[in-house]
mmCIF file with all atom_site columns, C-alpha atoms in Angstrom:
data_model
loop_
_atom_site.group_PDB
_atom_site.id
_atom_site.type_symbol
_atom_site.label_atom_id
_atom_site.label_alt_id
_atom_site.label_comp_id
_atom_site.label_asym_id
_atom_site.label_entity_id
_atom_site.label_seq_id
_atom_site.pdbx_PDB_ins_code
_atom_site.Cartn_x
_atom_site.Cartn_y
_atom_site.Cartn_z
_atom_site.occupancy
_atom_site.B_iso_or_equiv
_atom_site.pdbx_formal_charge
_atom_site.auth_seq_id
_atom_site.auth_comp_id
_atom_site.auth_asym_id
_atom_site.auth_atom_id
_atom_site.pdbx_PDB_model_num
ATOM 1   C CA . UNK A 1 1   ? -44.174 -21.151 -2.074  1.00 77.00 ? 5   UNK A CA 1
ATOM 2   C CA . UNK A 1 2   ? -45.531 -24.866 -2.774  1.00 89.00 ? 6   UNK A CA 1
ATOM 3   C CA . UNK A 1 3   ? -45.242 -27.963 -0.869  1.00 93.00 ? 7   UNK A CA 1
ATOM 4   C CA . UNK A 1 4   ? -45.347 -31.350 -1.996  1.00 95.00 ? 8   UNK A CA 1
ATOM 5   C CA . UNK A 1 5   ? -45.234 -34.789 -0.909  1.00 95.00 ? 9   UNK A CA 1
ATOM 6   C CA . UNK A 1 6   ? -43.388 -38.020 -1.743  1.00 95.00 ? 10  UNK A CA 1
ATOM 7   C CA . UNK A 1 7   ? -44.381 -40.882 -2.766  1.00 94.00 ? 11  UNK A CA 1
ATOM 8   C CA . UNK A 1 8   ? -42.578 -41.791 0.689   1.00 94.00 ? 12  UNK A CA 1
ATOM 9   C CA . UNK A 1 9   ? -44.760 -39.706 2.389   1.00 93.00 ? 13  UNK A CA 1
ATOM 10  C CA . UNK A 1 10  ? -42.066 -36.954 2.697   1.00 95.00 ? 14  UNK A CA 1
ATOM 11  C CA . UNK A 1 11  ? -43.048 -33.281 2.714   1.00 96.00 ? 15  UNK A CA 1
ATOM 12  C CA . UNK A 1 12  ? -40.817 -31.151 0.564   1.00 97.00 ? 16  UNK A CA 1
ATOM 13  C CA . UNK A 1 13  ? -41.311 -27.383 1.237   1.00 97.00 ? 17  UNK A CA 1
ATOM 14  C CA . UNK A 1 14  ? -39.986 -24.711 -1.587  1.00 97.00 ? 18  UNK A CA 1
ATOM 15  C CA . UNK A 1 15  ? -38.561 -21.620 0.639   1.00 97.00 ? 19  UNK A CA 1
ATOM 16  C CA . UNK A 1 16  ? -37.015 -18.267 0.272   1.00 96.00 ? 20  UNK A CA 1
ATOM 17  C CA . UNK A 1 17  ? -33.811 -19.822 1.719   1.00 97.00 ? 21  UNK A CA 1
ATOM 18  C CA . UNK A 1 18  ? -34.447 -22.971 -0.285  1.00 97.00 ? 22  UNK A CA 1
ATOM 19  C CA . UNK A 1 19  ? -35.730 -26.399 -0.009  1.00 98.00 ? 23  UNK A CA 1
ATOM 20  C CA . UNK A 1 20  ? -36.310 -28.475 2.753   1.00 97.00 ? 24  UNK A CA 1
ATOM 21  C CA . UNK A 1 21  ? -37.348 -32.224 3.345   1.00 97.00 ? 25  UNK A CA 1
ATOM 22  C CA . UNK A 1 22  ? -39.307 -33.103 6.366   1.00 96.00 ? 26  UNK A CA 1
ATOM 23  C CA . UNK A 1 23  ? -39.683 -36.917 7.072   1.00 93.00 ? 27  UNK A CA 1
ATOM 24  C CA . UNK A 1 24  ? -42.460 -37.916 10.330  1.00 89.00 ? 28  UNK A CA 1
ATOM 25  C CA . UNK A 1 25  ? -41.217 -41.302 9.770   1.00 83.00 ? 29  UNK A CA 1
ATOM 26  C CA . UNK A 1 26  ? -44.763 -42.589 10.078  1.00 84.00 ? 30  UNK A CA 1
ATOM 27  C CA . UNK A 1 27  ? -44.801 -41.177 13.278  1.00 86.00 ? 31  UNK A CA 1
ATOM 28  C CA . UNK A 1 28  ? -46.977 -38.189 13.244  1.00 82.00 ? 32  UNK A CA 1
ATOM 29  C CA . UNK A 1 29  ? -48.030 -37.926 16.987  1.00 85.00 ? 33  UNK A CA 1
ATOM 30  C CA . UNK A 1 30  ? -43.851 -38.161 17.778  1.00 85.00 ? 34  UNK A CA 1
ATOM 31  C CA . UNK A 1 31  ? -41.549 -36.020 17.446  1.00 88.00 ? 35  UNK A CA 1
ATOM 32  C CA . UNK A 1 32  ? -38.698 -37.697 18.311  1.00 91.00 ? 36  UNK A CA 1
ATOM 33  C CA . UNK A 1 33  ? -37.763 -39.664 15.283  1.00 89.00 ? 37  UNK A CA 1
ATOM 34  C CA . UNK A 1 34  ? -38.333 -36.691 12.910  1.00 91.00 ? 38  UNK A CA 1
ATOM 35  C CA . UNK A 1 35  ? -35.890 -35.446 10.315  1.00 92.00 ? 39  UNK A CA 1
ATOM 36  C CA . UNK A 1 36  ? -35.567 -32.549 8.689   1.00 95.00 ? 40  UNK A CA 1
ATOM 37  C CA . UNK A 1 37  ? -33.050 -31.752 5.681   1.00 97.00 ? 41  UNK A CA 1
ATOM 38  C CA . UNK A 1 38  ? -32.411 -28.752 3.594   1.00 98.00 ? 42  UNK A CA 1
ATOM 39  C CA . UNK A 1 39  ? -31.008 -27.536 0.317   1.00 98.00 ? 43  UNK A CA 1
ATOM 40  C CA . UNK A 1 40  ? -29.615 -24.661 -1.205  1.00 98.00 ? 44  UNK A CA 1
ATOM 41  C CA . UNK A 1 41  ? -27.071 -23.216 -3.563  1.00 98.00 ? 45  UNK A CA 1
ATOM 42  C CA . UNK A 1 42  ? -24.540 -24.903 -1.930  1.00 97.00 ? 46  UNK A CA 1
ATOM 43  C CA . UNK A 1 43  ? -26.133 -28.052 -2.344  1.00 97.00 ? 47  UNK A CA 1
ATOM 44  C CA . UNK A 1 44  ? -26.572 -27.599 -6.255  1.00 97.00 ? 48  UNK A CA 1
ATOM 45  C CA . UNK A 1 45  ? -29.886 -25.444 -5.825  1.00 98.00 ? 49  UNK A CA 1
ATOM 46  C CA . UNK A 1 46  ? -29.804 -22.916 -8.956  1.00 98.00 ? 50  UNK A CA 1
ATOM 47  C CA . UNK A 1 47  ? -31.155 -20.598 -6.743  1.00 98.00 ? 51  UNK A CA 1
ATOM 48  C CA . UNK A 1 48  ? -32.656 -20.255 -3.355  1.00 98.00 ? 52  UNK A CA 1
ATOM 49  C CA . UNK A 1 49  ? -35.784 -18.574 -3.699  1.00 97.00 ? 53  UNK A CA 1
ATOM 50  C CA . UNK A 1 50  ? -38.101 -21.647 -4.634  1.00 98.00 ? 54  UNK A CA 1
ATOM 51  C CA . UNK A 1 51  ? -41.443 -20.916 -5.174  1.00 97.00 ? 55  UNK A CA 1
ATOM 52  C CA . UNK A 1 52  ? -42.382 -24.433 -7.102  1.00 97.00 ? 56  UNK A CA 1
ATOM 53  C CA . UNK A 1 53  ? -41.813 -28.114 -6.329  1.00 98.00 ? 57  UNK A CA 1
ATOM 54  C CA . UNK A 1 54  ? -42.840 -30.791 -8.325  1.00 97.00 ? 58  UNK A CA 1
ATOM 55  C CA . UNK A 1 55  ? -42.294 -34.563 -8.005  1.00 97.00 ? 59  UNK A CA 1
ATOM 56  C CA . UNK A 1 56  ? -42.176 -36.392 -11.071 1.00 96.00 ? 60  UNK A CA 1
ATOM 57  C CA . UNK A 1 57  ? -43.567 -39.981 -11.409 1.00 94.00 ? 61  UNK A CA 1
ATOM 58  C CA . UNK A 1 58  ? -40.076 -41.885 -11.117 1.00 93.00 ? 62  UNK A CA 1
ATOM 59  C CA . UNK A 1 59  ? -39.787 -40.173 -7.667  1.00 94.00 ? 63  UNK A CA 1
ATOM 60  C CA . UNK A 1 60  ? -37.153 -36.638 -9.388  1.00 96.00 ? 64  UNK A CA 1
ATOM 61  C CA . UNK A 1 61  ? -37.394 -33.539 -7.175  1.00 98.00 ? 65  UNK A CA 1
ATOM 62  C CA . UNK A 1 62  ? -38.186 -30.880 -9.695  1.00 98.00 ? 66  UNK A CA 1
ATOM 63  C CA . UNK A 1 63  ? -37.384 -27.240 -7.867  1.00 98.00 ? 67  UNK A CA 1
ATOM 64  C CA . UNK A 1 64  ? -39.150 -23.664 -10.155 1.00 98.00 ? 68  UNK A CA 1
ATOM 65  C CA . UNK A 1 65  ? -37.006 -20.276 -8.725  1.00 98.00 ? 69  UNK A CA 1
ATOM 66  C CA . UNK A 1 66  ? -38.277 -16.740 -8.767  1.00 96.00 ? 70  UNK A CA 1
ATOM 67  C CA . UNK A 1 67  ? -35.397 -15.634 -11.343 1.00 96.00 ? 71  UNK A CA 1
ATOM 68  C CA . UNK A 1 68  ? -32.813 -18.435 -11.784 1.00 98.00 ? 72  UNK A CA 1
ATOM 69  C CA . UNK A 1 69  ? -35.251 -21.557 -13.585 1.00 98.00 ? 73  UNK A CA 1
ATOM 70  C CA . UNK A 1 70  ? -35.357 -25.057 -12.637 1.00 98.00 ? 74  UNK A CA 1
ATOM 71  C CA . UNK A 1 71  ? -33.142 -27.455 -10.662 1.00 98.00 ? 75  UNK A CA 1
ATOM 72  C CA . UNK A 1 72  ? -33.781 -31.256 -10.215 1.00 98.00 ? 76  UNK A CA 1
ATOM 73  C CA . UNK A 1 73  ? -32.722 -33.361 -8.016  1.00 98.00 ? 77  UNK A CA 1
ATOM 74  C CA . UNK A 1 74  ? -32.284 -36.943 -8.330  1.00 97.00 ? 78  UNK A CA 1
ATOM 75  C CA . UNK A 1 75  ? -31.492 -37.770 -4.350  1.00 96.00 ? 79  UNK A CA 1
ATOM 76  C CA . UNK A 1 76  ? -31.568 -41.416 -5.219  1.00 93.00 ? 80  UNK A CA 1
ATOM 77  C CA . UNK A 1 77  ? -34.162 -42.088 -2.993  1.00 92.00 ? 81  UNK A CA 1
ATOM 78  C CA . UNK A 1 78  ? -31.785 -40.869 0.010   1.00 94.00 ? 82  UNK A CA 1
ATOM 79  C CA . UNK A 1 79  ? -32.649 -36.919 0.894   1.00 94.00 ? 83  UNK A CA 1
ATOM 80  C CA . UNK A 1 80  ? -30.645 -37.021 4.518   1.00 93.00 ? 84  UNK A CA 1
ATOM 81  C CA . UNK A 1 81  ? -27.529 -38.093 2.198   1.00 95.00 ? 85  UNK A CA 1
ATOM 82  C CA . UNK A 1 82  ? -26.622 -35.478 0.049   1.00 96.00 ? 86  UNK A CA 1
ATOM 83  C CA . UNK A 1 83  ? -23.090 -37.661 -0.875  1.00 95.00 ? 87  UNK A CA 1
ATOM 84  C CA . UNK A 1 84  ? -25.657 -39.517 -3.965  1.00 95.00 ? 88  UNK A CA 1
ATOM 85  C CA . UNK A 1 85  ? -27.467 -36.615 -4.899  1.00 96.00 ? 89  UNK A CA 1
ATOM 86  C CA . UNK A 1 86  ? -27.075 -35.509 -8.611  1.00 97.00 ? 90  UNK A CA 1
ATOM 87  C CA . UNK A 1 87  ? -28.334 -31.555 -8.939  1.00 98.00 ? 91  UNK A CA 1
ATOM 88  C CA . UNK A 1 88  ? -29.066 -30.567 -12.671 1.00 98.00 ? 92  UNK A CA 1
ATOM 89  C CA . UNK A 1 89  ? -29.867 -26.836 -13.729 1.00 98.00 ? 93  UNK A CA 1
ATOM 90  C CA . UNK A 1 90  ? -31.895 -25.675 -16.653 1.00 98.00 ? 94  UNK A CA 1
ATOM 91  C CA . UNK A 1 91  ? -32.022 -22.152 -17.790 1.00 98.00 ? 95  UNK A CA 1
ATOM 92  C CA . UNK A 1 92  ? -32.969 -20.375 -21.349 1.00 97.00 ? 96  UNK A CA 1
ATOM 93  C CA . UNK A 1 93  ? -29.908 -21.318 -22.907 1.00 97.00 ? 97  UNK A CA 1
ATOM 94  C CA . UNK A 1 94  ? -31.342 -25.005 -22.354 1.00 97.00 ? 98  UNK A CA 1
ATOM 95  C CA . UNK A 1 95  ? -35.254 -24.060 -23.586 1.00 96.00 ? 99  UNK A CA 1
ATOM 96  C CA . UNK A 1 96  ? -36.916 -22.887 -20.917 1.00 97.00 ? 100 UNK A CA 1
ATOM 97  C CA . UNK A 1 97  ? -38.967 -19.071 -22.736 1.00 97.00 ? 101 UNK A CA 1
ATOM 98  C CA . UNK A 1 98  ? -38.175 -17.279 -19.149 1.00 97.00 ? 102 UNK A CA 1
ATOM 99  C CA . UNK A 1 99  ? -36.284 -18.213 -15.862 1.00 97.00 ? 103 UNK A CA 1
ATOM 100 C CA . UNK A 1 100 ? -39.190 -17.476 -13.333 1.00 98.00 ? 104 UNK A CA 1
ATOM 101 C CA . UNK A 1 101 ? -40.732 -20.645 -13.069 1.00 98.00 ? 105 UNK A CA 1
ATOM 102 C CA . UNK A 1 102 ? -44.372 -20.878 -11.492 1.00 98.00 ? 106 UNK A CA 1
ATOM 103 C CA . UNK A 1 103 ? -45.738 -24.063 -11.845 1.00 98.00 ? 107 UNK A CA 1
ATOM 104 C CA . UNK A 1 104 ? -44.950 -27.509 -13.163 1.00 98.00 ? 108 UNK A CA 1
ATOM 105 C CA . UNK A 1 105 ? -46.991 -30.703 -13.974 1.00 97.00 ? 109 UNK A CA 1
ATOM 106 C CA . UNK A 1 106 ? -45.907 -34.193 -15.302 1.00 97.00 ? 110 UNK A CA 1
ATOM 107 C CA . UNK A 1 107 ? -47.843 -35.992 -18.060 1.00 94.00 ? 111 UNK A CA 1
ATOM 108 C CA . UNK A 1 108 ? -48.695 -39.528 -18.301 1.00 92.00 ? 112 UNK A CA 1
ATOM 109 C CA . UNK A 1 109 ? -45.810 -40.064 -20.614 1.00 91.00 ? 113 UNK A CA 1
ATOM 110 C CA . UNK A 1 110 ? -43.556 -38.410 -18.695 1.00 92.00 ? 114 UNK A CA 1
ATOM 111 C CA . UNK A 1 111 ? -43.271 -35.240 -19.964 1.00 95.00 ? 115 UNK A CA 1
ATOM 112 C CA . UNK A 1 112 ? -42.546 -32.356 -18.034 1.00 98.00 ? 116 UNK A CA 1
ATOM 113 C CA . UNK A 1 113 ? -44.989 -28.981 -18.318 1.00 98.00 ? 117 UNK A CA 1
ATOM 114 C CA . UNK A 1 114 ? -43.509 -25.901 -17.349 1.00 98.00 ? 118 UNK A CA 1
ATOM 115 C CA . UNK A 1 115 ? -45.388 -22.705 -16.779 1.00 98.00 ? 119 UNK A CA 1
ATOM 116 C CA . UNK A 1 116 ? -42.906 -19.795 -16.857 1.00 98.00 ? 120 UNK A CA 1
ATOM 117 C CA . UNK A 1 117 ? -43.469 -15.518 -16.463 1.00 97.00 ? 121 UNK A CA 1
ATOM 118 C CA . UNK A 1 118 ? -43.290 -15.954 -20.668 1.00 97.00 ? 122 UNK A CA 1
ATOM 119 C CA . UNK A 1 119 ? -45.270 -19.222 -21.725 1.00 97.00 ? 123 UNK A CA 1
ATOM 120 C CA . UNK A 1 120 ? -45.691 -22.454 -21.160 1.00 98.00 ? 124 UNK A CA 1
ATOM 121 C CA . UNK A 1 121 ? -42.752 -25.001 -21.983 1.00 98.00 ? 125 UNK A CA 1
ATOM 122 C CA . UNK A 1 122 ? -43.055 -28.528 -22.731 1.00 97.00 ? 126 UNK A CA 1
ATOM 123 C CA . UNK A 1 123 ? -39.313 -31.172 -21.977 1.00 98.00 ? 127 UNK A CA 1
ATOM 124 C CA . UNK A 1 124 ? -39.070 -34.098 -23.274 1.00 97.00 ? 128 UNK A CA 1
ATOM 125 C CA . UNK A 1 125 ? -35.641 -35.168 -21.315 1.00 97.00 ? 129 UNK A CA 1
ATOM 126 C CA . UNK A 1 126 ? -35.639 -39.183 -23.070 1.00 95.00 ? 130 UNK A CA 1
ATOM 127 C CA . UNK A 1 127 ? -35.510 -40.342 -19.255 1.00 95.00 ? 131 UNK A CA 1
ATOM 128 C CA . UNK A 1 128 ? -32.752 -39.251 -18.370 1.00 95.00 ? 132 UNK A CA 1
ATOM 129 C CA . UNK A 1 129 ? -33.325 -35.744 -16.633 1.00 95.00 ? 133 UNK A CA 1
ATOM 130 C CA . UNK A 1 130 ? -29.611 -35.379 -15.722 1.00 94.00 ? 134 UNK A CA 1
ATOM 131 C CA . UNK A 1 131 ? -28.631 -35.982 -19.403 1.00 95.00 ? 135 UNK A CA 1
ATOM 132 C CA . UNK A 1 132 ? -29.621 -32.728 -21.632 1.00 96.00 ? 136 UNK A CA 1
ATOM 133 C CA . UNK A 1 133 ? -27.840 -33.693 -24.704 1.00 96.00 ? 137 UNK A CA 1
ATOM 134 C CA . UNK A 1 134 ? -31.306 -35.781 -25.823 1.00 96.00 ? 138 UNK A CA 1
ATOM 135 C CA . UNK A 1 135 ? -33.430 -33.526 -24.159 1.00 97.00 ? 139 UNK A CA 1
ATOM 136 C CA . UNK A 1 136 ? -36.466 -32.028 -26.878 1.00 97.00 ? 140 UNK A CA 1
ATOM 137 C CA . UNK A 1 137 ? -38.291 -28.342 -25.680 1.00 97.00 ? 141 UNK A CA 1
ATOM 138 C CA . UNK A 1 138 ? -40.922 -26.906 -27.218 1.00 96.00 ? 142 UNK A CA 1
ATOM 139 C CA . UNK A 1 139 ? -42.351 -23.638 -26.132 1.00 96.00 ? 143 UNK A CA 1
ATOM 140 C CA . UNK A 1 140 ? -46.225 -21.812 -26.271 1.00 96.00 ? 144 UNK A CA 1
ATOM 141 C CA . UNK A 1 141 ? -47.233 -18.507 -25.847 1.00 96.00 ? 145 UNK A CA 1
ATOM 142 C CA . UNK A 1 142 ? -49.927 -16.163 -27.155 1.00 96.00 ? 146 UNK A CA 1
ATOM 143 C CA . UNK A 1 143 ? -49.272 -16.093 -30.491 1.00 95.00 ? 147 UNK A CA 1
ATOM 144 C CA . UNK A 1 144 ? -50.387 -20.020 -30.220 1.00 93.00 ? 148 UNK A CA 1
ATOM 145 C CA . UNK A 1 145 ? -53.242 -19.450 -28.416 1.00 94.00 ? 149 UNK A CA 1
ATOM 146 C CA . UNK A 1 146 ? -52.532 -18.702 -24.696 1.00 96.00 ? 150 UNK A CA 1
ATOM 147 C CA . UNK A 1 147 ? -54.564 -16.228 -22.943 1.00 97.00 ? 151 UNK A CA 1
ATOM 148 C CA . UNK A 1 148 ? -51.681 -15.117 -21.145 1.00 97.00 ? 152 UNK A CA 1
ATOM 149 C CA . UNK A 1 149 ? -47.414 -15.795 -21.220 1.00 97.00 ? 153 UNK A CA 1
ATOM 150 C CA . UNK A 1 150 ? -47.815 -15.727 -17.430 1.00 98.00 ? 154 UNK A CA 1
ATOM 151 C CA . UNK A 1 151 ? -48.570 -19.287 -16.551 1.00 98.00 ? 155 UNK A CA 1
ATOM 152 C CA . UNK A 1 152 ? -49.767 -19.445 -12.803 1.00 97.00 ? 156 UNK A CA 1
ATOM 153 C CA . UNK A 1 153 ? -51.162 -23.006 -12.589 1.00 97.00 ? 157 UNK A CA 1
ATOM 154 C CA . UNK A 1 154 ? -51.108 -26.635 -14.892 1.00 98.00 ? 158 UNK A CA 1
ATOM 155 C CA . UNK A 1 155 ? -53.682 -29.097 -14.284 1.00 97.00 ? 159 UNK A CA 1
ATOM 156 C CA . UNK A 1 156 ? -53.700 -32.749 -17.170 1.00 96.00 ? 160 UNK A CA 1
ATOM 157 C CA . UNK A 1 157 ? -56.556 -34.100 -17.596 1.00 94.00 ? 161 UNK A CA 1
ATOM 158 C CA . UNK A 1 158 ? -56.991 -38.166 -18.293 1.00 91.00 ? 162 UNK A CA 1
ATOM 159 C CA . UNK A 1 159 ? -56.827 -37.209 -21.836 1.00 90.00 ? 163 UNK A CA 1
ATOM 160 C CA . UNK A 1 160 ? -53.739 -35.541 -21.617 1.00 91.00 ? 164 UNK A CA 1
ATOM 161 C CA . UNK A 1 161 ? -55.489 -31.655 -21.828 1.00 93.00 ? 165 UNK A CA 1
ATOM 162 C CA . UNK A 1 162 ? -53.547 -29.575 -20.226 1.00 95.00 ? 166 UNK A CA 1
ATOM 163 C CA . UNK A 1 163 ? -55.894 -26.841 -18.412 1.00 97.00 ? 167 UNK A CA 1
ATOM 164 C CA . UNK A 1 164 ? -53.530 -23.307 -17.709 1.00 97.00 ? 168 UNK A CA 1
ATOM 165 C CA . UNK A 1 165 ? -54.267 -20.744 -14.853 1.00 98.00 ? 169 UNK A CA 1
ATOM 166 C CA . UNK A 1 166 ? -52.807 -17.948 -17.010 1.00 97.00 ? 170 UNK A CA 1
ATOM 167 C CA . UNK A 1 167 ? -52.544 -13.938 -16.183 1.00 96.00 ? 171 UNK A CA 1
ATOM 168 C CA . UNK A 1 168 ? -55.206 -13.441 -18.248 1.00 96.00 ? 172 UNK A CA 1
ATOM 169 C CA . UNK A 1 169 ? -57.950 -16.109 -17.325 1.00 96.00 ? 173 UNK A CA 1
ATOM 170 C CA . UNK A 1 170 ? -57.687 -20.103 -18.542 1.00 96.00 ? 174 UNK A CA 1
ATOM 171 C CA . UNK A 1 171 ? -56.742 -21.546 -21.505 1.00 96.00 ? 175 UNK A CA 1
ATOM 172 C CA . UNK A 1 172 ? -56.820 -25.039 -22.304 1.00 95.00 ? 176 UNK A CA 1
ATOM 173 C CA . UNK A 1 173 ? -54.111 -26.612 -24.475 1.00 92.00 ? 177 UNK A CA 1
ATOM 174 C CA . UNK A 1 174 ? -55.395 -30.168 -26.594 1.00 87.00 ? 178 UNK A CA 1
ATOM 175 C CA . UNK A 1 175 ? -52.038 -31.110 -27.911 1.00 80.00 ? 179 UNK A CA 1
ATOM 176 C CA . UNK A 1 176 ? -53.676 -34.541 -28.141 1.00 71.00 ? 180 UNK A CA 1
ATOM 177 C CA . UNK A 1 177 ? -50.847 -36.144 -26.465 1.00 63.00 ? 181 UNK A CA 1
ATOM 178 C CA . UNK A 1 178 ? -48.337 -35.090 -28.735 1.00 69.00 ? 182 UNK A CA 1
ATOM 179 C CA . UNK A 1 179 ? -46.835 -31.837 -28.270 1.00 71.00 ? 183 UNK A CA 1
ATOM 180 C CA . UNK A 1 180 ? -43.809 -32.003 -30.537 1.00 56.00 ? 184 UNK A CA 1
#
């Protein structure tokens, strides 16, 4: 499971019941003003077994399940009101190469790296994350190069390389900023 924080300063933990949201409200040494919040299928979670969370520049809630794919969440900047949030699922009918996600990284142009348990998948969602009619995939594996489908970690470089933790040691991946 993976933890991440918000540009808010937010902790968002990726659990076997779900996610949850834990706000200090810049009061670490108090515990009286802290909130927590949590998410799950019923919320619009595609599954509750989370092992990944990403947050993508523009402040999205990207959520990588054991066998179910990805989920984001656009909370709109509001995680104790669920009444705004907007929940979007993606699956291999929508690109992803396998629906056990295990990391995810964001490039400078806002692209969204996905390593899965078969490859590595690159989205291109136009912007508009909730809106998969202009959304572009594109998929690698071995047979391009990978030492291993099983993607374990993404790390981008300045440059835009894209270092892999794979299954079956690193690869490195010099799409030189274009991937399509």
């Amino acid at each position: 499971y993976q933890a991440r924080m918000d540009a808010q300063g937010r902790m968002w933990f990726g659990t076997g019941t779900g996610v949850s949201c834990f706000n200090d409200n810049a009061t670490p040494g108090s515990k009286v003003d802290d909130t927590w919040v949590s998410f799950s299928e019923l919320d619009g979670l595609v599954d509750n077994y989370v092992q990944v969370v990403g947050i993508d520049p523009s402040g999205g809630k990207w959520f990588g399940t054991a066998s179910a794919g990805l989920s984001y969440l656009d909370d709109g900047g509001t995680p104790a009101d669920k009444g705004d949030d907007t929940w979007t699922a993606f699956g291999t009918a929508d690109g992803l190469s396998h629906v056990s996600i295990l990391s995810i990284a964001f490039d400078a142009s806002g692209g969204k790296w996905i390593g899965t348990g078969n490859g590595l998948c690159y989205l291109d969602d136009n912007a508009t994350p909730s809106a998969k009619a202009d959304d572009v995939w594109m998929s690698f594996t071995r047979s391009d190069g990978l030492a291993s489908n099983t993607i374990y970690g993404i790390a981008i470089e300045a440059t835009g390389r894209k270092w892999l933790a794979t299954g079956g040691g690193a690869s490195a991946l010099d799409d030189n900023a274009t991937p399509l």
